[in-house]
Amino acid sequence: MPLDIPEYPKDQHATLADVTPQLAHVARLNAQMKHHSAPDVLRLAVAEIPDLVLVSSFGAESVALLHICAMITREIPVIFVNTQMLFAETLVYQHELAERLGLNNLRIVEAQDIAQQDPDGTLHRTNPDACCAARKVAPLHAALDGTGGWITGRKRFQSKTRAQLSFFEVEAKTTRIKVNPLAHWQAQDVRDYIEENRLPRHPMVARGYPSIGCAPCTSAVSEGEDLRAGRWRATQKEECGIHLVDGKMIRAGVIT
Ligand code: SF4
C-alpha cells in the first residue's frame, strides 16, 4: 500500500511564539550580511548559530560549499543522506571528497526500516513523494533533531521556488535556521570556484548530469535544457521534500 508522507517530528510544530526570536535573529543576520560573500556568511553562521550542521548530497555542485566550509572549520558535522538508491559514483565520490577535504565529522544517515516501507524497491515509481519521505526526509529530519540550524547549497538560479532565497531563513515549522551561503551564486560562479581551486567534480557531470540525485529518478540533460530537467523527468515533481516552501511540498509551479 502506498505510504503517506510521515508526520513531522515534534520539533516541526513550532509555534509563532517559538519562532519569533528566530525571525528577529535571521532578519539581523541578513541585514548584516547584505553585501558580503559566501565565506563571510558561513563564518558568521558558524559563530552565531549553535549546533550548526552542513547537509550535503555530494552531488554535482556540492564540492564548492564543502570546500568553503572546510577552509573555515573541519569540525562542523556534515550530514549525508544515503537513500540506498544513489549512483555508485556518488558513494565513491562522497568517500574520496570527504577524505580529500579532511571532513572529520561526517555523519552518514539512512532509513533503518526501508525493507518494510519499500520491500521491492519500486516505491519511487508508484509514489515518489512517499519514497522521498521515507528515504530522504525522515532520516534527515531525525539527524537534524536537536540541531540549531543547517547549511544548504541552494541557489536562487536553480528554480522558481528558490528565486527569493535569502542567506538566512527560519525553517518551516521549526525553530532551526537554514543558512544558504551560495544563494546569490550563478552556475558560472560554481564552475569558476571549482576550477580556480582545482576541486574534483562528481564524475557524472562530464557525462551530462548537471544535477544528480537517486539513480532511478535522475537522467542526463541535453544541451539547452534546464539544469534540473533530468530530476524526476516527465513527472510533476520538482523537489524531494527536504526543502519545503512555507511548509508545503513543491510540484511544478504548484504548492501542494
Ligand atoms: Fe525515491 Fe527517487 Fe526520491 Fe530517491 S529521488 S528517494 S529513488 S523517489
PDB file of C-alpha atoms and ligand atoms in Angstrom:
ATOM      1  CA  MET A   1       0.000   0.000   0.000  1.00  0.00           C
ATOM      2  CA  PRO A   2       1.415   3.474  -0.837  1.00  0.00           C
ATOM      3  CA  LEU A   3       2.751   5.370   2.141  1.00  0.00           C
ATOM      4  CA  ASP A   4       1.588   8.746   3.335  1.00  0.00           C
ATOM      5  CA  ILE A   5       4.107  11.495   3.961  1.00  0.00           C
ATOM      6  CA  PRO A   6       5.168  10.825   7.561  1.00  0.00           C
ATOM      7  CA  GLU A   7       4.308  13.136  10.422  1.00  0.00           C
ATOM      8  CA  TYR A   8       6.932  15.716  11.205  1.00  0.00           C
ATOM      9  CA  PRO A   9       8.917  15.176  14.385  1.00  0.00           C
ATOM     10  CA  LYS A  10       7.883  17.175  17.423  1.00  0.00           C
ATOM     11  CA  ASP A  11      10.337  19.999  16.729  1.00  0.00           C
ATOM     12  CA  GLN A  12       8.489  20.680  13.491  1.00  0.00           C
ATOM     13  CA  HIS A  13       5.399  22.009  15.159  1.00  0.00           C
ATOM     14  CA  ALA A  14       6.967  25.221  16.421  1.00  0.00           C
ATOM     15  CA  THR A  15       4.508  27.930  17.416  1.00  0.00           C
ATOM     16  CA  LEU A  16       4.708  31.573  16.395  1.00  0.00           C
ATOM     17  CA  ALA A  17       5.961  32.390  19.901  1.00  0.00           C
ATOM     18  CA  ASP A  18       8.758  29.829  19.466  1.00  0.00           C
ATOM     19  CA  VAL A  19       9.721  31.209  16.088  1.00  0.00           C
ATOM     20  CA  THR A  20       9.530  34.974  16.738  1.00  0.00           C
ATOM     21  CA  PRO A  21      13.023  35.337  18.294  1.00  0.00           C
ATOM     22  CA  GLN A  22      14.475  33.320  15.423  1.00  0.00           C
ATOM     23  CA  LEU A  23      12.799  35.545  12.846  1.00  0.00           C
ATOM     24  CA  ALA A  24      14.366  38.597  14.503  1.00  0.00           C
ATOM     25  CA  HIS A  25      17.752  36.849  14.576  1.00  0.00           C
ATOM     26  CA  VAL A  26      17.507  35.944  10.897  1.00  0.00           C
ATOM     27  CA  ALA A  27      16.484  39.498   9.920  1.00  0.00           C
ATOM     28  CA  ARG A  28      19.540  40.876  11.731  1.00  0.00           C
ATOM     29  CA  LEU A  29      21.879  38.338  10.130  1.00  0.00           C
ATOM     30  CA  ASN A  30      20.527  39.045   6.642  1.00  0.00           C
ATOM     31  CA  ALA A  31      20.895  42.807   7.145  1.00  0.00           C
ATOM     32  CA  GLN A  32      24.437  42.363   8.446  1.00  0.00           C
ATOM     33  CA  MET A  33      25.480  40.164   5.501  1.00  0.00           C
ATOM     34  CA  LYS A  34      23.637  42.033   2.749  1.00  0.00           C
ATOM     35  CA  HIS A  35      26.775  42.843   0.762  1.00  0.00           C
ATOM     36  CA  HIS A  36      29.014  40.035   1.897  1.00  0.00           C
ATOM     37  CA  SER A  37      30.450  36.942   0.285  1.00  0.00           C
ATOM     38  CA  ALA A  38      29.621  33.272   0.819  1.00  0.00           C
ATOM     39  CA  PRO A  39      32.648  32.677   3.091  1.00  0.00           C
ATOM     40  CA  ASP A  40      31.664  35.699   5.216  1.00  0.00           C
ATOM     41  CA  VAL A  41      28.113  34.358   5.551  1.00  0.00           C
ATOM     42  CA  LEU A  42      29.414  30.965   6.542  1.00  0.00           C
ATOM     43  CA  ARG A  43      31.865  32.432   9.065  1.00  0.00           C
ATOM     44  CA  LEU A  44      29.087  34.425  10.740  1.00  0.00           C
ATOM     45  CA  ALA A  45      26.761  31.420  10.759  1.00  0.00           C
ATOM     46  CA  VAL A  46      29.385  29.254  12.455  1.00  0.00           C
ATOM     47  CA  ALA A  47      29.985  31.968  15.054  1.00  0.00           C
ATOM     48  CA  GLU A  48      26.344  32.790  15.777  1.00  0.00           C
ATOM     49  CA  ILE A  49      24.282  29.619  15.354  1.00  0.00           C
ATOM     50  CA  PRO A  50      24.855  26.922  17.973  1.00  0.00           C
ATOM     51  CA  ASP A  51      24.857  23.269  16.954  1.00  0.00           C
ATOM     52  CA  LEU A  52      25.051  24.105  13.273  1.00  0.00           C
ATOM     53  CA  VAL A  53      25.464  21.296  10.719  1.00  0.00           C
ATOM     54  CA  LEU A  54      26.023  21.173   6.963  1.00  0.00           C
ATOM     55  CA  VAL A  55      23.828  18.943   4.804  1.00  0.00           C
ATOM     56  CA  SER A  56      25.358  17.773   1.537  1.00  0.00           C
ATOM     57  CA  SER A  57      24.258  15.431  -1.236  1.00  0.00           C
ATOM     58  CA  PHE A  58      27.828  15.231  -2.562  1.00  0.00           C
ATOM     59  CA  GLY A  59      26.208  15.962  -5.914  1.00  0.00           C
ATOM     60  CA  ALA A  60      27.228  17.929  -8.980  1.00  0.00           C
ATOM     61  CA  GLU A  61      27.974  21.262  -7.261  1.00  0.00           C
ATOM     62  CA  SER A  62      28.465  20.203  -3.643  1.00  0.00           C
ATOM     63  CA  VAL A  63      32.233  20.435  -3.634  1.00  0.00           C
ATOM     64  CA  ALA A  64      32.200  24.260  -3.696  1.00  0.00           C
ATOM     65  CA  LEU A  65      30.279  24.659  -0.434  1.00  0.00           C
ATOM     66  CA  LEU A  66      32.114  21.772   1.217  1.00  0.00           C
ATOM     67  CA  HIS A  67      35.440  23.390   0.333  1.00  0.00           C
ATOM     68  CA  ILE A  68      34.430  26.839   1.605  1.00  0.00           C
ATOM     69  CA  CYS A  69      33.265  25.250   4.839  1.00  0.00           C
ATOM     70  CA  ALA A  70      36.419  23.163   5.220  1.00  0.00           C
ATOM     71  CA  MET A  71      38.502  26.341   4.899  1.00  0.00           C
ATOM     72  CA  ILE A  72      36.641  27.773   7.898  1.00  0.00           C
ATOM     73  CA  THR A  73      36.238  24.665  10.048  1.00  0.00           C
ATOM     74  CA  ARG A  74      36.551  20.935   9.531  1.00  0.00           C
ATOM     75  CA  GLU A  75      34.793  20.231  12.815  1.00  0.00           C
ATOM     76  CA  ILE A  76      31.297  21.064  11.670  1.00  0.00           C
ATOM     77  CA  PRO A  77      29.126  17.934  11.321  1.00  0.00           C
ATOM     78  CA  VAL A  78      28.453  17.128   7.652  1.00  0.00           C
ATOM     79  CA  ILE A  79      25.281  15.088   7.141  1.00  0.00           C
ATOM     80  CA  PHE A  80      24.985  12.900   4.051  1.00  0.00           C
ATOM     81  CA  VAL A  81      21.711  11.039   3.481  1.00  0.00           C
ATOM     82  CA  ASN A  82      22.264   7.717   1.760  1.00  0.00           C
ATOM     83  CA  THR A  83      18.891   6.923   0.216  1.00  0.00           C
ATOM     84  CA  GLN A  84      20.157   3.468  -0.733  1.00  0.00           C
ATOM     85  CA  MET A  85      19.187   4.392  -4.299  1.00  0.00           C
ATOM     86  CA  LEU A  86      22.196   6.544  -5.160  1.00  0.00           C
ATOM     87  CA  PHE A  87      24.560   6.066  -8.068  1.00  0.00           C
ATOM     88  CA  ALA A  88      27.665   4.058  -7.185  1.00  0.00           C
ATOM     89  CA  GLU A  89      29.658   7.038  -8.472  1.00  0.00           C
ATOM     90  CA  THR A  90      28.116   9.265  -5.795  1.00  0.00           C
ATOM     91  CA  LEU A  91      29.127   6.903  -2.999  1.00  0.00           C
ATOM     92  CA  VAL A  92      32.710   6.698  -4.265  1.00  0.00           C
ATOM     93  CA  TYR A  93      32.861  10.493  -4.773  1.00  0.00           C
ATOM     94  CA  GLN A  94      31.487  11.101  -1.281  1.00  0.00           C
ATOM     95  CA  HIS A  95      34.151   8.910   0.268  1.00  0.00           C
ATOM     96  CA  GLU A  96      37.036  10.390  -1.729  1.00  0.00           C
ATOM     97  CA  LEU A  97      35.925  14.003  -1.279  1.00  0.00           C
ATOM     98  CA  ALA A  98      35.465  13.683   2.474  1.00  0.00           C
ATOM     99  CA  GLU A  99      38.992  12.339   2.737  1.00  0.00           C
ATOM    100  CA  ARG A 100      40.499  14.985   0.474  1.00  0.00           C
ATOM    101  CA  LEU A 101      38.813  17.892   2.283  1.00  0.00           C
ATOM    102  CA  GLY A 102      39.529  16.415   5.711  1.00  0.00           C
ATOM    103  CA  LEU A 103      35.882  16.346   6.755  1.00  0.00           C
ATOM    104  CA  ASN A 104      36.365  14.539  10.024  1.00  0.00           C
ATOM    105  CA  ASN A 105      32.838  14.883  11.379  1.00  0.00           C
ATOM    106  CA  LEU A 106      30.886  13.166   8.609  1.00  0.00           C
ATOM    107  CA  ARG A 107      27.529  11.647   9.545  1.00  0.00           C
ATOM    108  CA  ILE A 108      26.061   9.206   7.019  1.00  0.00           C
ATOM    109  CA  VAL A 109      22.395   8.585   7.735  1.00  0.00           C
ATOM    110  CA  GLU A 110      19.824   6.322   6.100  1.00  0.00           C
ATOM    111  CA  ALA A 111      16.350   4.933   6.731  1.00  0.00           C
ATOM    112  CA  GLN A 112      16.541   1.956   9.047  1.00  0.00           C
ATOM    113  CA  ASP A 113      13.169   0.491   8.126  1.00  0.00           C
ATOM    114  CA  ILE A 114      13.300   0.754   4.344  1.00  0.00           C
ATOM    115  CA  ALA A 115      12.790  -3.007   3.881  1.00  0.00           C
ATOM    116  CA  GLN A 116       9.347  -2.624   5.450  1.00  0.00           C
ATOM    117  CA  GLN A 117       8.467   0.655   3.734  1.00  0.00           C
ATOM    118  CA  ASP A 118       9.681  -0.240   0.260  1.00  0.00           C
ATOM    119  CA  PRO A 119      10.152  -4.009   0.212  1.00  0.00           C
ATOM    120  CA  ASP A 120      10.646  -4.402  -3.531  1.00  0.00           C
ATOM    121  CA  GLY A 121      12.347  -1.046  -4.179  1.00  0.00           C
ATOM    122  CA  THR A 122       9.647   0.221  -6.556  1.00  0.00           C
ATOM    123  CA  LEU A 123       8.030   2.900  -4.402  1.00  0.00           C
ATOM    124  CA  HIS A 124       9.737   5.600  -6.486  1.00  0.00           C
ATOM    125  CA  ARG A 125       7.526   4.501  -9.413  1.00  0.00           C
ATOM    126  CA  THR A 126       4.204   4.253  -7.589  1.00  0.00           C
ATOM    127  CA  ASN A 127       4.549   7.073  -5.061  1.00  0.00           C
ATOM    128  CA  PRO A 128       7.753   9.140  -5.395  1.00  0.00           C
ATOM    129  CA  ASP A 129       6.710  11.603  -2.682  1.00  0.00           C
ATOM    130  CA  ALA A 130       6.375   8.747  -0.202  1.00  0.00           C
ATOM    131  CA  CYS A 131       9.655   7.278  -1.399  1.00  0.00           C
ATOM    132  CA  CYS A 132      11.479  10.593  -0.846  1.00  0.00           C
ATOM    133  CA  ALA A 133       9.763  10.979   2.503  1.00  0.00           C
ATOM    134  CA  ALA A 134      10.932   7.551   3.665  1.00  0.00           C
ATOM    135  CA  ARG A 135      14.401   7.534   2.145  1.00  0.00           C
ATOM    136  CA  LYS A 136      15.428  11.207   2.428  1.00  0.00           C
ATOM    137  CA  VAL A 137      13.182  13.391   4.526  1.00  0.00           C
ATOM    138  CA  ALA A 138      12.643  11.172   7.570  1.00  0.00           C
ATOM    139  CA  PRO A 139      16.327  10.216   8.053  1.00  0.00           C
ATOM    140  CA  LEU A 140      17.411  13.833   7.547  1.00  0.00           C
ATOM    141  CA  HIS A 141      14.897  15.224   9.999  1.00  0.00           C
ATOM    142  CA  ALA A 142      15.934  12.627  12.557  1.00  0.00           C
ATOM    143  CA  ALA A 143      19.561  13.703  12.075  1.00  0.00           C
ATOM    144  CA  LEU A 144      18.609  17.384  12.386  1.00  0.00           C
ATOM    145  CA  ASP A 145      16.663  16.865  15.594  1.00  0.00           C
ATOM    146  CA  GLY A 146      18.362  18.894  18.336  1.00  0.00           C
ATOM    147  CA  THR A 147      20.485  20.988  15.973  1.00  0.00           C
ATOM    148  CA  GLY A 148      20.275  24.779  15.875  1.00  0.00           C
ATOM    149  CA  GLY A 149      20.426  25.080  12.115  1.00  0.00           C
ATOM    150  CA  TRP A 150      21.755  23.692   8.864  1.00  0.00           C
ATOM    151  CA  ILE A 151      23.747  24.923   5.933  1.00  0.00           C
ATOM    152  CA  THR A 152      22.454  24.172   2.436  1.00  0.00           C
ATOM    153  CA  GLY A 153      23.879  24.652  -1.056  1.00  0.00           C
ATOM    154  CA  ARG A 154      20.668  26.041  -2.556  1.00  0.00           C
ATOM    155  CA  LYS A 155      20.910  28.911  -5.041  1.00  0.00           C
ATOM    156  CA  ARG A 156      18.402  31.373  -6.434  1.00  0.00           C
ATOM    157  CA  PHE A 157      19.006  30.493 -10.060  1.00  0.00           C
ATOM    158  CA  GLN A 158      18.098  26.817  -9.589  1.00  0.00           C
ATOM    159  CA  SER A 159      14.313  27.152  -9.687  1.00  0.00           C
ATOM    160  CA  LYS A 160      11.349  29.486  -9.365  1.00  0.00           C
ATOM    161  CA  THR A 161      10.769  28.272  -5.825  1.00  0.00           C
ATOM    162  CA  ARG A 162      14.295  29.367  -4.872  1.00  0.00           C
ATOM    163  CA  ALA A 163      14.242  32.738  -6.660  1.00  0.00           C
ATOM    164  CA  GLN A 164      13.811  34.769  -3.461  1.00  0.00           C
ATOM    165  CA  LEU A 165      16.191  32.772  -1.307  1.00  0.00           C
ATOM    166  CA  SER A 166      17.959  34.713   1.472  1.00  0.00           C
ATOM    167  CA  PHE A 167      21.235  33.905   3.188  1.00  0.00           C
ATOM    168  CA  PHE A 168      19.384  33.090   6.398  1.00  0.00           C
ATOM    169  CA  GLU A 169      15.839  31.832   6.934  1.00  0.00           C
ATOM    170  CA  VAL A 170      13.844  30.049   9.605  1.00  0.00           C
ATOM    171  CA  GLU A 171      12.979  26.502   8.552  1.00  0.00           C
ATOM    172  CA  ALA A 172       9.223  25.990   8.170  1.00  0.00           C
ATOM    173  CA  LYS A 173       7.533  24.560  11.263  1.00  0.00           C
ATOM    174  CA  THR A 174      10.746  24.583  13.325  1.00  0.00           C
ATOM    175  CA  THR A 175      12.991  26.982  15.187  1.00  0.00           C
ATOM    176  CA  ARG A 176      16.040  25.914  13.181  1.00  0.00           C
ATOM    177  CA  ILE A 177      17.862  28.430  10.998  1.00  0.00           C
ATOM    178  CA  LYS A 178      18.723  27.466   7.439  1.00  0.00           C
ATOM    179  CA  VAL A 179      21.846  29.067   6.013  1.00  0.00           C
ATOM    180  CA  ASN A 180      22.203  29.451   2.242  1.00  0.00           C
ATOM    181  CA  PRO A 181      25.655  30.991   1.692  1.00  0.00           C
ATOM    182  CA  LEU A 182      25.519  30.425  -2.079  1.00  0.00           C
ATOM    183  CA  ALA A 183      22.045  31.928  -2.527  1.00  0.00           C
ATOM    184  CA  HIS A 184      23.307  34.596  -4.934  1.00  0.00           C
ATOM    185  CA  TRP A 185      25.729  32.447  -6.905  1.00  0.00           C
ATOM    186  CA  GLN A 186      25.133  31.676 -10.571  1.00  0.00           C
ATOM    187  CA  ALA A 187      26.052  28.389 -12.242  1.00  0.00           C
ATOM    188  CA  GLN A 188      29.161  30.066 -13.656  1.00  0.00           C
ATOM    189  CA  ASP A 189      30.260  31.127 -10.153  1.00  0.00           C
ATOM    190  CA  VAL A 190      30.175  27.482  -9.091  1.00  0.00           C
ATOM    191  CA  ARG A 191      32.183  26.405 -12.125  1.00  0.00           C
ATOM    192  CA  ASP A 192      34.710  29.209 -11.593  1.00  0.00           C
ATOM    193  CA  TYR A 193      35.154  28.376  -7.924  1.00  0.00           C
ATOM    194  CA  ILE A 194      35.695  24.691  -8.656  1.00  0.00           C
ATOM    195  CA  GLU A 195      38.201  25.441 -11.413  1.00  0.00           C
ATOM    196  CA  GLU A 196      40.109  28.127  -9.502  1.00  0.00           C
ATOM    197  CA  ASN A 197      40.504  25.822  -6.519  1.00  0.00           C
ATOM    198  CA  ARG A 198      41.183  22.744  -8.671  1.00  0.00           C
ATOM    199  CA  LEU A 199      38.488  20.751  -6.934  1.00  0.00           C
ATOM    200  CA  PRO A 200      37.344  17.358  -8.203  1.00  0.00           C
ATOM    201  CA  ARG A 201      33.905  17.252  -9.775  1.00  0.00           C
ATOM    202  CA  HIS A 202      31.377  14.443  -9.496  1.00  0.00           C
ATOM    203  CA  PRO A 203      32.374  12.164 -12.407  1.00  0.00           C
ATOM    204  CA  MET A 204      28.849  12.164 -13.863  1.00  0.00           C
ATOM    205  CA  VAL A 205      28.883  15.916 -14.572  1.00  0.00           C
ATOM    206  CA  ALA A 206      31.078  15.257 -17.609  1.00  0.00           C
ATOM    207  CA  ARG A 207      28.520  12.705 -18.805  1.00  0.00           C
ATOM    208  CA  GLY A 208      25.668  15.230 -18.949  1.00  0.00           C
ATOM    209  CA  TYR A 209      24.358  15.153 -15.375  1.00  0.00           C
ATOM    210  CA  PRO A 210      24.414  18.745 -14.025  1.00  0.00           C
ATOM    211  CA  SER A 211      22.112  17.771 -11.124  1.00  0.00           C
ATOM    212  CA  ILE A 212      22.435  14.356  -9.513  1.00  0.00           C
ATOM    213  CA  GLY A 213      20.010  12.596  -7.193  1.00  0.00           C
ATOM    214  CA  CYS A 214      18.933   8.969  -6.915  1.00  0.00           C
ATOM    215  CA  ALA A 215      19.685   6.639  -9.840  1.00  0.00           C
ATOM    216  CA  PRO A 216      16.070   5.775 -10.757  1.00  0.00           C
ATOM    217  CA  CYS A 217      14.994   9.426 -10.716  1.00  0.00           C
ATOM    218  CA  THR A 218      17.923  11.138 -12.463  1.00  0.00           C
ATOM    219  CA  SER A 219      18.628  11.266 -16.195  1.00  0.00           C
ATOM    220  CA  ALA A 220      21.142  13.108 -18.340  1.00  0.00           C
ATOM    221  CA  VAL A 221      20.284  16.585 -19.639  1.00  0.00           C
ATOM    222  CA  SER A 222      20.545  17.738 -23.232  1.00  0.00           C
ATOM    223  CA  GLU A 223      22.154  20.990 -24.340  1.00  0.00           C
ATOM    224  CA  GLY A 224      19.829  23.922 -23.627  1.00  0.00           C
ATOM    225  CA  GLU A 225      17.678  22.072 -21.107  1.00  0.00           C
ATOM    226  CA  ASP A 226      17.183  23.321 -17.560  1.00  0.00           C
ATOM    227  CA  LEU A 227      19.913  22.063 -15.232  1.00  0.00           C
ATOM    228  CA  ARG A 228      17.350  20.185 -13.141  1.00  0.00           C
ATOM    229  CA  ALA A 229      15.392  18.821 -16.122  1.00  0.00           C
ATOM    230  CA  GLY A 230      16.823  15.367 -15.512  1.00  0.00           C
ATOM    231  CA  ARG A 231      15.385  15.132 -11.997  1.00  0.00           C
ATOM    232  CA  TRP A 232      12.075  13.207 -11.900  1.00  0.00           C
ATOM    233  CA  ARG A 233      11.838  13.712 -15.653  1.00  0.00           C
ATOM    234  CA  ALA A 234       8.333  13.566 -17.173  1.00  0.00           C
ATOM    235  CA  THR A 235       6.698  13.994 -13.767  1.00  0.00           C
ATOM    236  CA  GLN A 236       5.354  16.998 -11.899  1.00  0.00           C
ATOM    237  CA  LYS A 237       7.804  16.506  -9.056  1.00  0.00           C
ATOM    238  CA  GLU A 238      10.469  19.214  -8.577  1.00  0.00           C
ATOM    239  CA  GLU A 239      11.740  18.807  -5.022  1.00  0.00           C
ATOM    240  CA  CYS A 240      12.355  15.845  -2.759  1.00  0.00           C
ATOM    241  CA  GLY A 241      10.578  17.458   0.199  1.00  0.00           C
ATOM    242  CA  ILE A 242      13.730  18.175   2.199  1.00  0.00           C
ATOM    243  CA  HIS A 243      13.294  21.852   1.366  1.00  0.00           C
ATOM    244  CA  LEU A 244       9.679  22.817   1.859  1.00  0.00           C
ATOM    245  CA  VAL A 245       8.381  26.254   0.931  1.00  0.00           C
ATOM    246  CA  ASP A 246       6.147  27.641   3.643  1.00  0.00           C
ATOM    247  CA  GLY A 247       5.938  24.117   4.968  1.00  0.00           C
ATOM    248  CA  LYS A 248       4.493  22.764   1.718  1.00  0.00           C
ATOM    249  CA  MET A 249       5.722  20.251  -0.860  1.00  0.00           C
ATOM    250  CA  ILE A 250       6.520  21.896  -4.188  1.00  0.00           C
ATOM    251  CA  ARG A 251       5.392  20.499  -7.532  1.00  0.00           C
ATOM    252  CA  ALA A 252       5.895  22.120 -10.905  1.00  0.00           C
ATOM    253  CA  GLY A 253       4.640  25.622 -10.269  1.00  0.00           C
ATOM    254  CA  VAL A 254       2.167  24.415  -7.643  1.00  0.00           C
ATOM    255  CA  ILE A 255       2.405  24.398  -3.889  1.00  0.00           C
ATOM    256  CA  THR A 256       0.638  21.281  -2.602  1.00  0.00           C
TER     257      THR A 256
HETATM  258 FE1  SF4 B   1      12.951   7.592  -4.058  1.00  0.00          FE
HETATM  259 FE2  SF4 B   1      13.515   8.797  -6.366  1.00  0.00          FE
HETATM  260 FE3  SF4 B   1      13.076  10.230  -4.119  1.00  0.00          FE
HETATM  261 FE4  SF4 B   1      15.309   8.778  -4.425  1.00  0.00          FE
HETATM  262  S1  SF4 B   1      14.684  10.612  -5.633  1.00  0.00           S
HETATM  263  S2  SF4 B   1      14.087   8.885  -2.601  1.00  0.00           S
HETATM  264  S3  SF4 B   1      14.512   6.967  -5.515  1.00  0.00           S
HETATM  265  S4  SF4 B   1      11.593   8.981  -5.283  1.00  0.00           S
END
